Short mmCIF file of C-alpha atoms in Angstrom, two decimals:
data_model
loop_
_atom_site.label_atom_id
_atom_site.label_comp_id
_atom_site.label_asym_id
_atom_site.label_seq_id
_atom_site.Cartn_x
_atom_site.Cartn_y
_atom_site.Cartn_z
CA UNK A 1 31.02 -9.14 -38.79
CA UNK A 2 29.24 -6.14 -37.16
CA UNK A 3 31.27 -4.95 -33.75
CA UNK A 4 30.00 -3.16 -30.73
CA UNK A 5 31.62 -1.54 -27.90
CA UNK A 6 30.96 -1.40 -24.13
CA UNK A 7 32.94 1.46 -22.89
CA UNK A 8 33.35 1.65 -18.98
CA UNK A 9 32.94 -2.28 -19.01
CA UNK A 10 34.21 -2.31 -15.41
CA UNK A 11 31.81 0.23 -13.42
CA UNK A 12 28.73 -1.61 -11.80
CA UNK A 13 26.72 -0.94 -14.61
CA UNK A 14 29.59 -1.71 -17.05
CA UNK A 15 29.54 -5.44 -15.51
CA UNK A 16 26.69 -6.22 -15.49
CA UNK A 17 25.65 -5.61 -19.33
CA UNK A 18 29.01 -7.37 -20.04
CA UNK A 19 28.32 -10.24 -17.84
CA UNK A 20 25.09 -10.63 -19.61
CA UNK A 21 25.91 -10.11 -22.91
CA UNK A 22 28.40 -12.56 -22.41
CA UNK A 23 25.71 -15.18 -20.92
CA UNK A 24 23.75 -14.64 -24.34
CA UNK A 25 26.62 -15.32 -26.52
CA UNK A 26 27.45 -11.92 -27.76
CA UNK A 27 30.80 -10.73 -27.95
CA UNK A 28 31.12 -7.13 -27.22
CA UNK A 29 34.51 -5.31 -27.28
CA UNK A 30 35.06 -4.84 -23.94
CA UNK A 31 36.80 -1.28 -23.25
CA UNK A 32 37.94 1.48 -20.56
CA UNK A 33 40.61 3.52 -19.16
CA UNK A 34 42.14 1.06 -16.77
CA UNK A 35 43.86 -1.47 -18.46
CA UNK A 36 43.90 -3.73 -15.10
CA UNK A 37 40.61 -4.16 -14.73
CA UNK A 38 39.43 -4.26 -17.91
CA UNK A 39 41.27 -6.96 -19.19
CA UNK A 40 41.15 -9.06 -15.93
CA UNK A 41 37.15 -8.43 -16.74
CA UNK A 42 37.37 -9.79 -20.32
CA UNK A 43 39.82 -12.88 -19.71
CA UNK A 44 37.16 -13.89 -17.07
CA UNK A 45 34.63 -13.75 -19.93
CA UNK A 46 36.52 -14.75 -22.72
CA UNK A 47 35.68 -11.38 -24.80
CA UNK A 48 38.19 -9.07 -26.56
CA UNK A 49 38.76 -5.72 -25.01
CA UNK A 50 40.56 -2.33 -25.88
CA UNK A 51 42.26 0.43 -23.33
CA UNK A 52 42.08 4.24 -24.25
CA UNK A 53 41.43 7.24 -22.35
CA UNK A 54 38.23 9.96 -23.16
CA UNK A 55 40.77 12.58 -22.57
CA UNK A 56 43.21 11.82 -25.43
CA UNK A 57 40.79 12.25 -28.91
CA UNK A 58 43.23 10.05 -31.51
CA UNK A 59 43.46 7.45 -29.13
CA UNK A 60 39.07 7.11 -28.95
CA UNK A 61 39.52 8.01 -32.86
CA UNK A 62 41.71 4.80 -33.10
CA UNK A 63 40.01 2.62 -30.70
CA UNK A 64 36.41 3.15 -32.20
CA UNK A 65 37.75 1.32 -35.35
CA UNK A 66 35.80 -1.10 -37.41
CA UNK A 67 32.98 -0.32 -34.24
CA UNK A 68 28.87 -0.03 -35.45
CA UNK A 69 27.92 0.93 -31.94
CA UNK A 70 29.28 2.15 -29.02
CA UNK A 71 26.98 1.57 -25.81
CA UNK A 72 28.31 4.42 -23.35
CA UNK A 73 28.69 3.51 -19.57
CA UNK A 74 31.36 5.73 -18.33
CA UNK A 75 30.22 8.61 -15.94
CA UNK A 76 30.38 11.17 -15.42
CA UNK A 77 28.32 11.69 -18.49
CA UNK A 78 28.29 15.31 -18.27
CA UNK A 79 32.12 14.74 -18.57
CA UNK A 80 32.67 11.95 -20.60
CA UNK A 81 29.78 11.82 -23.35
CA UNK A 82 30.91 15.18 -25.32
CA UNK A 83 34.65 12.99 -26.19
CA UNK A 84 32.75 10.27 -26.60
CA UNK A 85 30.05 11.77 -29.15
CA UNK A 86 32.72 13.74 -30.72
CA UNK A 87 34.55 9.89 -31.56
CA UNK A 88 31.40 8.86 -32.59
CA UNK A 89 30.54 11.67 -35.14
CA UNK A 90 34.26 11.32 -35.98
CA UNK A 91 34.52 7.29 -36.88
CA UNK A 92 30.70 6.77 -38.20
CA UNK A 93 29.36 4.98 -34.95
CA UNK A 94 26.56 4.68 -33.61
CA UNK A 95 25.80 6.17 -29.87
CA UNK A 96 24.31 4.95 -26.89
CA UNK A 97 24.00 5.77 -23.60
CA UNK A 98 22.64 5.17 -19.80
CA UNK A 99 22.62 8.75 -18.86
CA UNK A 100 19.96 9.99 -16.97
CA UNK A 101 21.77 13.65 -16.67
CA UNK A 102 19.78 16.54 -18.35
CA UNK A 103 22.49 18.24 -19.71
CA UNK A 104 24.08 15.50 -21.69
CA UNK A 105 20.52 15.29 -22.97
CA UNK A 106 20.21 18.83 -24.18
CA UNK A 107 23.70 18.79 -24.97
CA UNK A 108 23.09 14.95 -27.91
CA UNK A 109 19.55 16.90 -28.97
CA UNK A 110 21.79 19.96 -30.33
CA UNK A 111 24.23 17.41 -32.58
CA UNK A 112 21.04 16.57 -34.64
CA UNK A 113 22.49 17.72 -37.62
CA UNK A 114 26.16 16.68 -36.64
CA UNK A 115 24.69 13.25 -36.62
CA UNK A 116 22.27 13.60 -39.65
CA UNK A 117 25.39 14.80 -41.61
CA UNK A 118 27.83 11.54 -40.20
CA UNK A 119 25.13 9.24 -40.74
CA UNK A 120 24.89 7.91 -37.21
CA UNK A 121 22.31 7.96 -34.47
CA UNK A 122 22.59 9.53 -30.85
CA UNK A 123 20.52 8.01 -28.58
CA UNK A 124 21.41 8.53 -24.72
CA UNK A 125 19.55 6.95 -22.09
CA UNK A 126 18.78 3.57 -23.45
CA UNK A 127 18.11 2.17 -19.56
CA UNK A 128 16.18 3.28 -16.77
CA UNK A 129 17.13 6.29 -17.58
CA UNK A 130 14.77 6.77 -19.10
CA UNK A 131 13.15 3.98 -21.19
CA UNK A 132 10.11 3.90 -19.00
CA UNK A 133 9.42 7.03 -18.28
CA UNK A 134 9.90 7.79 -22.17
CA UNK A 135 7.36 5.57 -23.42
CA UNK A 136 4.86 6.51 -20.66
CA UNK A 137 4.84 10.01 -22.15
CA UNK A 138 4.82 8.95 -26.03
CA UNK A 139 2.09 6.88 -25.24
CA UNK A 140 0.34 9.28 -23.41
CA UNK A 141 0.62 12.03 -26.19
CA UNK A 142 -1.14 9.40 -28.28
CA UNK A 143 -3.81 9.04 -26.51
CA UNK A 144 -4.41 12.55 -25.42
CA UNK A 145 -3.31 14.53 -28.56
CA UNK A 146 -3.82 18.21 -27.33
CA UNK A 147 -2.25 17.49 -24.14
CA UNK A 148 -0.16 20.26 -22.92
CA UNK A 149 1.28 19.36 -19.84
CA UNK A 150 3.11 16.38 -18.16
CA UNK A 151 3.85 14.70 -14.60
CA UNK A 152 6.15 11.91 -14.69
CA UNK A 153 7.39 9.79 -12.23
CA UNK A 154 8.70 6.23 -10.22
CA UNK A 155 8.33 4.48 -7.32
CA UNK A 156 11.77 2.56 -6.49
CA UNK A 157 13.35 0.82 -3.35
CA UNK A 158 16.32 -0.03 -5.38
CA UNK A 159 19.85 0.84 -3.57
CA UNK A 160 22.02 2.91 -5.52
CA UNK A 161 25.53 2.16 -7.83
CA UNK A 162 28.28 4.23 -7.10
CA UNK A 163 28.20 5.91 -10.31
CA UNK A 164 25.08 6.41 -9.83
CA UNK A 165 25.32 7.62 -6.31
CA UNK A 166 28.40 10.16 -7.26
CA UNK A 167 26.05 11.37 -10.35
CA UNK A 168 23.52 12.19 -7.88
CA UNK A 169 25.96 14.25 -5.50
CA UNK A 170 26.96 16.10 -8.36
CA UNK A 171 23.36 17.19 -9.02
CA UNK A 172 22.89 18.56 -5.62
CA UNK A 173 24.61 21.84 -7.09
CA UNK A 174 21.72 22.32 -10.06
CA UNK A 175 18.92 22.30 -7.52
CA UNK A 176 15.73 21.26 -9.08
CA UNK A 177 14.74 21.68 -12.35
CA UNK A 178 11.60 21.15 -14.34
CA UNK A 179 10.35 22.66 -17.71
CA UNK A 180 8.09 25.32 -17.66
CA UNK A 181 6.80 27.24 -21.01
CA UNK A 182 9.19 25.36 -22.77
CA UNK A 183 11.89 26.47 -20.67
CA UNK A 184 14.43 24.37 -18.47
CA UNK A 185 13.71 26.33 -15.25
CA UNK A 186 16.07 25.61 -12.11
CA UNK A 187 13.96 25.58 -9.20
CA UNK A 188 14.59 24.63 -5.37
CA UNK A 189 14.76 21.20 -4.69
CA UNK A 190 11.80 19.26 -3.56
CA UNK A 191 10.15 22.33 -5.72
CA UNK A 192 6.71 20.99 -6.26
CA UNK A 193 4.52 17.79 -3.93
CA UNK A 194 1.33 16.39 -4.43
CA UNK A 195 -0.23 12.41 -4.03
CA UNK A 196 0.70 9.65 -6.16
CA UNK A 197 -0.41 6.51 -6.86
CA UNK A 198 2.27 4.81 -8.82
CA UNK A 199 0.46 1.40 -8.77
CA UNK A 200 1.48 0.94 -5.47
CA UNK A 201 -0.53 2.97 -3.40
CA UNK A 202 -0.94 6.83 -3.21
CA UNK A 203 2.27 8.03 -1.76
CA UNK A 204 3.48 11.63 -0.94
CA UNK A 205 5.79 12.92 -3.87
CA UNK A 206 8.27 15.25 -5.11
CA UNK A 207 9.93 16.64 -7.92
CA UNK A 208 13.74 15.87 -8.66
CA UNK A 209 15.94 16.83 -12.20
CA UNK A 210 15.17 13.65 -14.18
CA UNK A 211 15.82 13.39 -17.19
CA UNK A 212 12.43 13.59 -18.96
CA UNK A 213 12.58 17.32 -18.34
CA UNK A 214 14.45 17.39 -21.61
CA UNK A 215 13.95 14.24 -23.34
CA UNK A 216 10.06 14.31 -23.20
CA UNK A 217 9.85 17.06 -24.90
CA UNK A 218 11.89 15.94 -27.97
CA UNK A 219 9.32 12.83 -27.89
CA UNK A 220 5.87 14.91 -26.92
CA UNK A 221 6.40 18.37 -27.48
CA UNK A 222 4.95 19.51 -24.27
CA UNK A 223 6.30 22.40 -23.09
CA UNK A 224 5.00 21.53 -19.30
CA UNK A 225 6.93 18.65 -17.42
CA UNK A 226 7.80 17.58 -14.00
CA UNK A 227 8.91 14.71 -13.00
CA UNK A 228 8.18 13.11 -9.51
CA UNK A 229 9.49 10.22 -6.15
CA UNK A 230 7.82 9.20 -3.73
CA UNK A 231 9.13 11.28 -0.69
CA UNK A 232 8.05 11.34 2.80
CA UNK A 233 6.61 14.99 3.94
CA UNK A 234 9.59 15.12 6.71
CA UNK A 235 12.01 13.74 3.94
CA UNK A 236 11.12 16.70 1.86
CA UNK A 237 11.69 19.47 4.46
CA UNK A 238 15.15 18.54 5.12
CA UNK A 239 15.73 18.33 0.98
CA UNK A 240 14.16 21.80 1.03
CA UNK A 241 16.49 22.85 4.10
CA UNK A 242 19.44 21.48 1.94
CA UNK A 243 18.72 23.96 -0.90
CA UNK A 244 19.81 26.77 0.89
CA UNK A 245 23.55 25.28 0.93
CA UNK A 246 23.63 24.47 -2.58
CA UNK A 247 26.38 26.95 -2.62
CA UNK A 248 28.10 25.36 -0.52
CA UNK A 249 27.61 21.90 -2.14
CA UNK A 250 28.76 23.07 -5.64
CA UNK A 251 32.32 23.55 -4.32
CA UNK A 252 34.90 21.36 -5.74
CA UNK A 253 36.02 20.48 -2.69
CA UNK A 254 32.54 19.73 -1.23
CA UNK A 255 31.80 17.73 -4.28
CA UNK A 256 35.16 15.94 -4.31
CA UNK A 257 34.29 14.55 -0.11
CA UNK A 258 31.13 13.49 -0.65
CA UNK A 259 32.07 11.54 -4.16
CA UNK A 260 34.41 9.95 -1.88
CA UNK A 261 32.44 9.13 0.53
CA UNK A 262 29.59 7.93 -1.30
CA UNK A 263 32.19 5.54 -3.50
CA UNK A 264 33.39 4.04 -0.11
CA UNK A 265 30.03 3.16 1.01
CA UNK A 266 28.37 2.32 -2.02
CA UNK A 267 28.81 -1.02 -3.92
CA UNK A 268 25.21 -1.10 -5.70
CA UNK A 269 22.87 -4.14 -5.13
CA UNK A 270 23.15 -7.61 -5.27
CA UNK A 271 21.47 -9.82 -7.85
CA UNK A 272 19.12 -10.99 -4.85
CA UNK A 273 18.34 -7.30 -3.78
CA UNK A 274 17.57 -6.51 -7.50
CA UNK A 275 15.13 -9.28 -7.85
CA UNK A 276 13.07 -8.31 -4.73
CA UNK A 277 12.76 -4.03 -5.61
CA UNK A 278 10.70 -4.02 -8.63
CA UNK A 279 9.58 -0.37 -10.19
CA UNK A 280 6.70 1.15 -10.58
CA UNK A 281 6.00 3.73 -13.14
CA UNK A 282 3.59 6.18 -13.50
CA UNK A 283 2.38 9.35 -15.77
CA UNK A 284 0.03 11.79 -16.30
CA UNK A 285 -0.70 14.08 -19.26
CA UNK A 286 -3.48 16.93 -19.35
CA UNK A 287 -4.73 19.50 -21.62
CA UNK A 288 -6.26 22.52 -21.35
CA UNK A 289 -9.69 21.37 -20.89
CA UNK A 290 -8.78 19.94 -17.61
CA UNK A 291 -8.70 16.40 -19.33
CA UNK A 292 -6.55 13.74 -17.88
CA UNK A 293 -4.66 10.51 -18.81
CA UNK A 294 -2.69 8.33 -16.62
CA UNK A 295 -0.53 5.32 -17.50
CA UNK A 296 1.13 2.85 -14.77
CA UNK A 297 3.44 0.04 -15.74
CA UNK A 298 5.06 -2.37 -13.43
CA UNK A 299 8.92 -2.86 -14.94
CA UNK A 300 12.03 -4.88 -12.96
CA UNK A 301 14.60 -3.55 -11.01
CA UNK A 302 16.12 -0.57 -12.91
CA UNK A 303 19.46 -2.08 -12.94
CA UNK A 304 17.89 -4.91 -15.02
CA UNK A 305 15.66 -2.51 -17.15
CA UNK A 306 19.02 -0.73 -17.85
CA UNK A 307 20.89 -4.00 -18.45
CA UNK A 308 17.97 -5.25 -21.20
CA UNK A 309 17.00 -1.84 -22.51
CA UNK A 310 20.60 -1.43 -23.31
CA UNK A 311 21.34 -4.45 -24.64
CA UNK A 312 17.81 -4.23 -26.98
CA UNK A 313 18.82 -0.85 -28.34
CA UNK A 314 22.67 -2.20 -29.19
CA UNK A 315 20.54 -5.26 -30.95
CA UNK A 316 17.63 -2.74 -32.72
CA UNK A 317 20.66 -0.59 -34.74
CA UNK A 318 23.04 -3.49 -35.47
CA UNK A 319 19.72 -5.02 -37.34
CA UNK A 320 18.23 -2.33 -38.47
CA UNK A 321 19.21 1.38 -40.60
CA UNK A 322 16.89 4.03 -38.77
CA UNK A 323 17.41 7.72 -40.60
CA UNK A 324 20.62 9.25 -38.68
CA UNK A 325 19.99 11.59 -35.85
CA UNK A 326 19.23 12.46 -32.47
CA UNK A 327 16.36 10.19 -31.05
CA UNK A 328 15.13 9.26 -27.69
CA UNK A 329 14.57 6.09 -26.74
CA UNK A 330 10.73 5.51 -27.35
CA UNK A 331 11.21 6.98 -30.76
CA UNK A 332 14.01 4.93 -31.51
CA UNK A 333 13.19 1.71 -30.53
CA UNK A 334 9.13 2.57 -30.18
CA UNK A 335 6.61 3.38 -27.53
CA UNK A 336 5.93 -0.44 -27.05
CA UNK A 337 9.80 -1.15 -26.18
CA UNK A 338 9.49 -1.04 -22.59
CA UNK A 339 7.02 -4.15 -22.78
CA UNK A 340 9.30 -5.64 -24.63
CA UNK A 341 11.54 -6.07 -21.47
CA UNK A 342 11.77 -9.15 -19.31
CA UNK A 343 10.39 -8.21 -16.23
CA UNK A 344 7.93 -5.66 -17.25
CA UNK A 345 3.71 -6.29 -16.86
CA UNK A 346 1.32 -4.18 -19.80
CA UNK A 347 1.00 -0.84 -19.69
CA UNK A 348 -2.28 0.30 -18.74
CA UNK A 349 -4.11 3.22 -19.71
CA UNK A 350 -6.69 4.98 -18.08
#
């Protein structure tokens, strides 16, 4: 029988993709560092689980055993997905993650050949992170071939998850960041604005450091791409104002108060809060002719995108044997995949 792993099972994110699994009769391996909570969560479930800490290399070695795929919810990510890759390449299992961190992407793209040669596939950021946004741009590329530069972006009123929330503190050190003549380029936050319609209305917007700065080029090859929120004009200023500290921010002990504070205040939405904040998607690709293509697509709360996309790409490699290597998600699991979610409309093209 074919066994997969949910590491960080007891993180908001963690839950949630158990709890479902669960509900649809799967039986993940349920695993983590604390042995307390991860067991109490797998009793309650009536899955199996395993306890081993990223920081001790036989002990992931020994508790990746007998595993096909590993799906990879444990942030950090720019901390914990090196060990966890590094197990992977190690034991001959698959990877998956819900990053949304640009370094952890440019960090899985250079272990193509690490992978290619252990026979496994990397894939991080099988959720909203960036499922969406990844198959807006392949499908964009296809229908604008010579296209050499993309925009990007979402229009969310989801709440945040602590990890998520902690991730995003950390990020406040990097500044912006967008790619520019095929170049990761950090830039001030808030770098970039212009008007958006992301099927909701036209909306003032900004750049941030998603993580289609790298991954979109591994699916389009276009060297130019931001990526953009919705952000009020007064919003913006203050962001811009904040840049000048970033300094400031990066110190560990800066970083270590506001993770704490933000993990105190944080507990992530509610199933009813996640129902009612739907996303809305957006991209734009244009070549040097001045020609333009936009795509829109209407998708669920990104929790729930992250919860389905997940649990689609853990069900796409223990069914199928794609060539071993680095892949996003739209050219793993195809440029069609986000439709393929509960809770997402067509994408439209125009």
């Amino acid at each position: 029988m074919q066994q997969w792993m949910i590491y960080g099972a007891n993180g908001y994110t963690g839950q949630l993709l158990a709890r479902a699994a669960a509900q649809r009769g799967l039986r993940p391996i349920l695993a983590g560092r604390n042995r307390q909570t991860i067991s109490a969560l797998a009793n309650e479930l009536n899955l199996p689980f395993r306890c081993f800490d990223l920081n001790r290399p036989q002990q992931i070695c020994e508790g990746l055993q007998d595993i096909q795929v590993v799906l990879h919810c444990a942030g950090p990510f720019s901390a914990t997905s090196g060990p966890m890759i590094d197990a992977c390449l190690a034991a001959g299992c698959h990877y998956l993650d819900i990053t949304g961190e640009i370094d952890v992407f440019v960090a899985a793209q250079q272990r193509q050949a690490d992978a290619e040669q252990a026979g496994i596939v990397l894939c991080p950021g099988v959720g909203f992170d960036v499922i969406p946004t990844d198959c807006i741009a392949a499908r964009l590329k296809l229908a604008l071939h010579d296209a050499d530069r993309l925009a990007l972006g979402f229009d969310t009123h989801s709440s945040l998850s602590p990890g998520t929330a902690r991730t995003s503190v950390e990020g406040l050190k990097y500044g912006g960041r967008v790619r520019k003549d095929d170049r990761i380029q950090t830039v001030p936050l808030a770098y970039q604005s212009r008007e958006i319609d992301f099927g909701n209305g036209t909306k003032h917007a900004v750049t941030i450091p998603w993580g289609d700065i790298a991954t979109a080029w591994f699916t389009t090859g276009i060297d130019d791409i931001e990526v953009f929120i919705p952000m009020a004009p007064s919003a913006a200023a203050r962001l811009r104002r904040l840049d000048r500290f970033r300094a400031l921010l990066g110190l560990a002990p800066v970083q270590a108060l506001l993770k704490y504070l933000v993990g105190r205040r944080i507990q992530g939405p509610d199933h009813q809060q996640r129902e009612a904040a739907r996303c809305y998607v957006w991209g734009e690709a244009q070549n040097r002719a001045g020609k333009k293509v936009v795509a829109r697509i209407k998708t669920a709360n990104a929790y729930d995108v992250t919860v389905e996309g997940a649990l689609y790409a853990v069900g796409f490699l223990l069914e199928n044997q794609p060539a071993p290597g680095y892949y996003t998600p739209s050219r793993l699991l195809g440029p069609e995949c986000i439709e393929n979610l509960p809770g997402s409309g067509p994408m439209h093209i125009e």
